[in-house]
Structure formats: C-alpha cells, structure tokens
Amino acid sequence: MNKKAKISLITKNDKIIYNVDIEIKNDKISYKENNDKLTNVLYDIKSNILIREDKDIYMEYNFNINKASVYIKELKKEIGLVLKTKNIVNNNKKITIEYLLDNELYSYVIDME
C-alpha cells in the first residue's frame, strides 16, 4: 500500500522534514529521502529497526535492543554508537521514536496521511 507521509528528524538544534511517498508492505515502511544522496530508508514496525542506506553509508538502529551501527562503505569500517531508546509511540497513522544517540536527544516521526 502506498501513502504520502511527512518524515521529521528533530534535535535540539535542527529540524529536518521530508514529504515522501512511502510503501507499507509486510509491516515495513520504505521510502526514498529526496536528498542528493538518494537515501533508501526502511523501518520495520514489528522489530523497531530503522535502516538508512546511500552510496556512502549503511546505518542500522535497533530500538528494541538499543544498538546502533554505521558502516562506512569506502573505508569498509563499522562504527558502533551508543543508543538509548526513550519512547516509541505507534498509533497507526503516526509513529514517533524518541532516542538518545551519543547523549543527544532525537525525535524521529513518520506522520502518514
């Protein structure tokens, strides 16, 4: 099923918003960020895993087990990050995930039509 959505990533100092077309299939939401790097994003609703990939990096955040990693393709190196999930709210039309990443608070929101 395809829908329109507003994706927000909010920090203390920044707010990034994308209006995108998302695809929902098998409890997974996928979309492409409309940026220069053509980032592919997949969010698994059941396992609370967020994956972002572009030509340079592969990022995976597992909010259930508080594990985050970034793989830098050119260097062939994986970096582990300190992730702490604060709150996950899913009301079917809006998913909000609040988490700390290296002691900075983030709010990731998928707001669907």
mmCIF file of C-alpha atoms in Angstrom:
data_model
loop_
_atom_site.group_PDB
_atom_site.id
_atom_site.type_symbol
_atom_site.label_atom_id
_atom_site.label_comp_id
_atom_site.label_asym_id
_atom_site.label_seq_id
_atom_site.Cartn_x
_atom_site.Cartn_y
_atom_site.Cartn_z
ATOM 1 C CA MET A 1 0.000 0.000 0.000
ATOM 2 C CA ASN A 2 1.388 3.414 -0.994
ATOM 3 C CA LYS A 3 0.749 6.567 1.029
ATOM 4 C CA LYS A 4 2.060 10.060 1.445
ATOM 5 C CA ALA A 5 3.934 10.881 4.641
ATOM 6 C CA LYS A 6 5.856 13.599 6.382
ATOM 7 C CA ILE A 7 9.140 12.407 7.872
ATOM 8 C CA SER A 8 10.712 14.524 10.609
ATOM 9 C CA LEU A 9 14.030 14.251 12.422
ATOM 10 C CA ILE A 10 14.181 16.716 15.281
ATOM 11 C CA THR A 11 17.088 17.555 17.573
ATOM 12 C CA LYS A 12 17.733 20.391 19.974
ATOM 13 C CA ASN A 13 19.462 22.382 17.215
ATOM 14 C CA ASP A 14 17.886 21.146 13.989
ATOM 15 C CA LYS A 15 14.651 20.036 12.336
ATOM 16 C CA ILE A 16 14.705 18.138 9.028
ATOM 17 C CA ILE A 17 11.401 17.443 7.285
ATOM 18 C CA TYR A 18 10.764 15.385 4.138
ATOM 19 C CA ASN A 19 7.461 14.897 2.349
ATOM 20 C CA VAL A 20 7.714 11.492 0.725
ATOM 21 C CA ASP A 21 5.752 8.654 -0.826
ATOM 22 C CA ILE A 22 6.015 5.601 1.403
ATOM 23 C CA GLU A 23 5.270 1.963 0.740
ATOM 24 C CA ILE A 24 3.898 -0.210 3.525
ATOM 25 C CA LYS A 25 4.337 -3.937 2.996
ATOM 26 C CA ASN A 26 4.679 -6.807 5.495
ATOM 27 C CA ASP A 27 4.791 -4.375 8.458
ATOM 28 C CA LYS A 28 7.685 -2.485 6.881
ATOM 29 C CA ILE A 29 7.686 1.137 5.760
ATOM 30 C CA SER A 30 10.066 2.084 2.970
ATOM 31 C CA TYR A 31 10.789 5.347 1.214
ATOM 32 C CA LYS A 32 13.496 7.344 -0.524
ATOM 33 C CA GLU A 33 14.617 10.595 1.035
ATOM 34 C CA ASN A 34 14.619 13.351 -1.546
ATOM 35 C CA ASN A 35 18.192 14.421 -0.965
ATOM 36 C CA ASP A 36 21.352 14.483 -3.077
ATOM 37 C CA LYS A 37 22.460 11.040 -1.912
ATOM 38 C CA LEU A 38 19.186 9.246 -2.756
ATOM 39 C CA THR A 39 18.981 7.639 0.665
ATOM 40 C CA ASN A 40 16.841 4.490 0.941
ATOM 41 C CA VAL A 41 15.056 4.100 4.277
ATOM 42 C CA LEU A 42 13.346 1.046 5.747
ATOM 43 C CA TYR A 43 11.551 0.951 9.086
ATOM 44 C CA ASP A 44 10.420 -2.422 10.407
ATOM 45 C CA ILE A 45 7.333 -1.708 12.526
ATOM 46 C CA LYS A 46 7.345 -5.020 14.435
ATOM 47 C CA SER A 47 11.043 -5.204 15.305
ATOM 48 C CA ASN A 48 11.579 -1.408 15.588
ATOM 49 C CA ILE A 49 14.626 -1.399 13.328
ATOM 50 C CA LEU A 50 15.475 1.635 11.214
ATOM 51 C CA ILE A 51 17.840 1.183 8.254
ATOM 52 C CA ARG A 52 19.185 4.034 6.122
ATOM 53 C CA GLU A 53 21.476 3.421 3.168
ATOM 54 C CA ASP A 54 23.030 5.554 0.462
ATOM 55 C CA LYS A 55 26.109 5.214 -1.720
ATOM 56 C CA ASP A 56 28.442 6.087 1.191
ATOM 57 C CA ILE A 57 26.962 4.579 4.359
ATOM 58 C CA TYR A 58 24.703 1.902 5.800
ATOM 59 C CA MET A 59 23.109 2.755 9.173
ATOM 60 C CA GLU A 60 21.084 0.404 11.343
ATOM 61 C CA TYR A 61 19.337 1.400 14.572
ATOM 62 C CA ASN A 62 17.687 -1.355 16.583
ATOM 63 C CA PHE A 63 15.458 0.448 19.071
ATOM 64 C CA ASN A 64 14.413 -2.771 20.867
ATOM 65 C CA ILE A 65 17.928 -3.704 21.962
ATOM 66 C CA ASN A 66 19.472 -0.189 21.974
ATOM 67 C CA LYS A 67 22.069 -0.992 19.321
ATOM 68 C CA ALA A 68 23.196 1.357 16.552
ATOM 69 C CA SER A 69 25.894 0.946 13.946
ATOM 70 C CA VAL A 70 27.164 2.832 10.928
ATOM 71 C CA TYR A 71 29.090 1.099 8.153
ATOM 72 C CA ILE A 72 31.247 3.428 6.037
ATOM 73 C CA LYS A 73 31.473 1.722 2.656
ATOM 74 C CA GLU A 74 34.595 3.434 1.303
ATOM 75 C CA LEU A 75 36.592 2.611 4.450
ATOM 76 C CA LYS A 76 34.952 -0.821 4.914
ATOM 77 C CA LYS A 77 34.611 0.050 8.586
ATOM 78 C CA GLU A 78 31.751 -0.363 11.038
ATOM 79 C CA ILE A 79 31.306 2.036 13.945
ATOM 80 C CA GLY A 80 29.116 1.196 16.929
ATOM 81 C CA LEU A 81 27.178 4.042 18.557
ATOM 82 C CA VAL A 82 25.621 4.434 21.996
ATOM 83 C CA LEU A 83 21.832 4.353 21.509
ATOM 84 C CA LYS A 84 19.176 4.571 24.225
ATOM 85 C CA THR A 85 15.512 4.340 23.246
ATOM 86 C CA LYS A 86 13.373 6.676 25.343
ATOM 87 C CA ASN A 87 9.903 6.139 23.866
ATOM 88 C CA ILE A 88 8.134 4.569 20.866
ATOM 89 C CA VAL A 89 4.525 5.533 20.097
ATOM 90 C CA ASN A 90 2.651 3.968 17.187
ATOM 91 C CA ASN A 91 -0.962 4.997 16.644
ATOM 92 C CA ASN A 92 -1.202 3.530 13.096
ATOM 93 C CA LYS A 93 -1.094 6.935 11.348
ATOM 94 C CA LYS A 94 1.869 8.343 13.237
ATOM 95 C CA ILE A 95 4.999 6.677 14.594
ATOM 96 C CA THR A 96 7.199 8.663 16.959
ATOM 97 C CA ILE A 97 10.520 7.375 18.254
ATOM 98 C CA GLU A 98 12.489 9.340 20.821
ATOM 99 C CA TYR A 99 16.035 8.220 21.444
ATOM 100 C CA LEU A 100 19.409 9.345 22.700
ATOM 101 C CA LEU A 101 22.331 8.889 20.336
ATOM 102 C CA ASP A 102 25.699 9.759 21.840
ATOM 103 C CA ASN A 103 23.837 11.752 24.528
ATOM 104 C CA GLU A 104 21.868 13.894 22.045
ATOM 105 C CA LEU A 105 18.064 13.611 22.045
ATOM 106 C CA TYR A 106 16.432 12.811 18.685
ATOM 107 C CA SER A 107 12.798 12.530 17.697
ATOM 108 C CA TYR A 108 12.073 10.575 14.509
ATOM 109 C CA VAL A 109 8.480 10.879 13.272
ATOM 110 C CA ILE A 110 6.630 9.171 10.415
ATOM 111 C CA ASP A 111 3.325 11.023 10.007
ATOM 112 C CA MET A 112 1.142 9.221 7.432
ATOM 113 C CA GLU A 113 -1.946 10.516 5.607
#
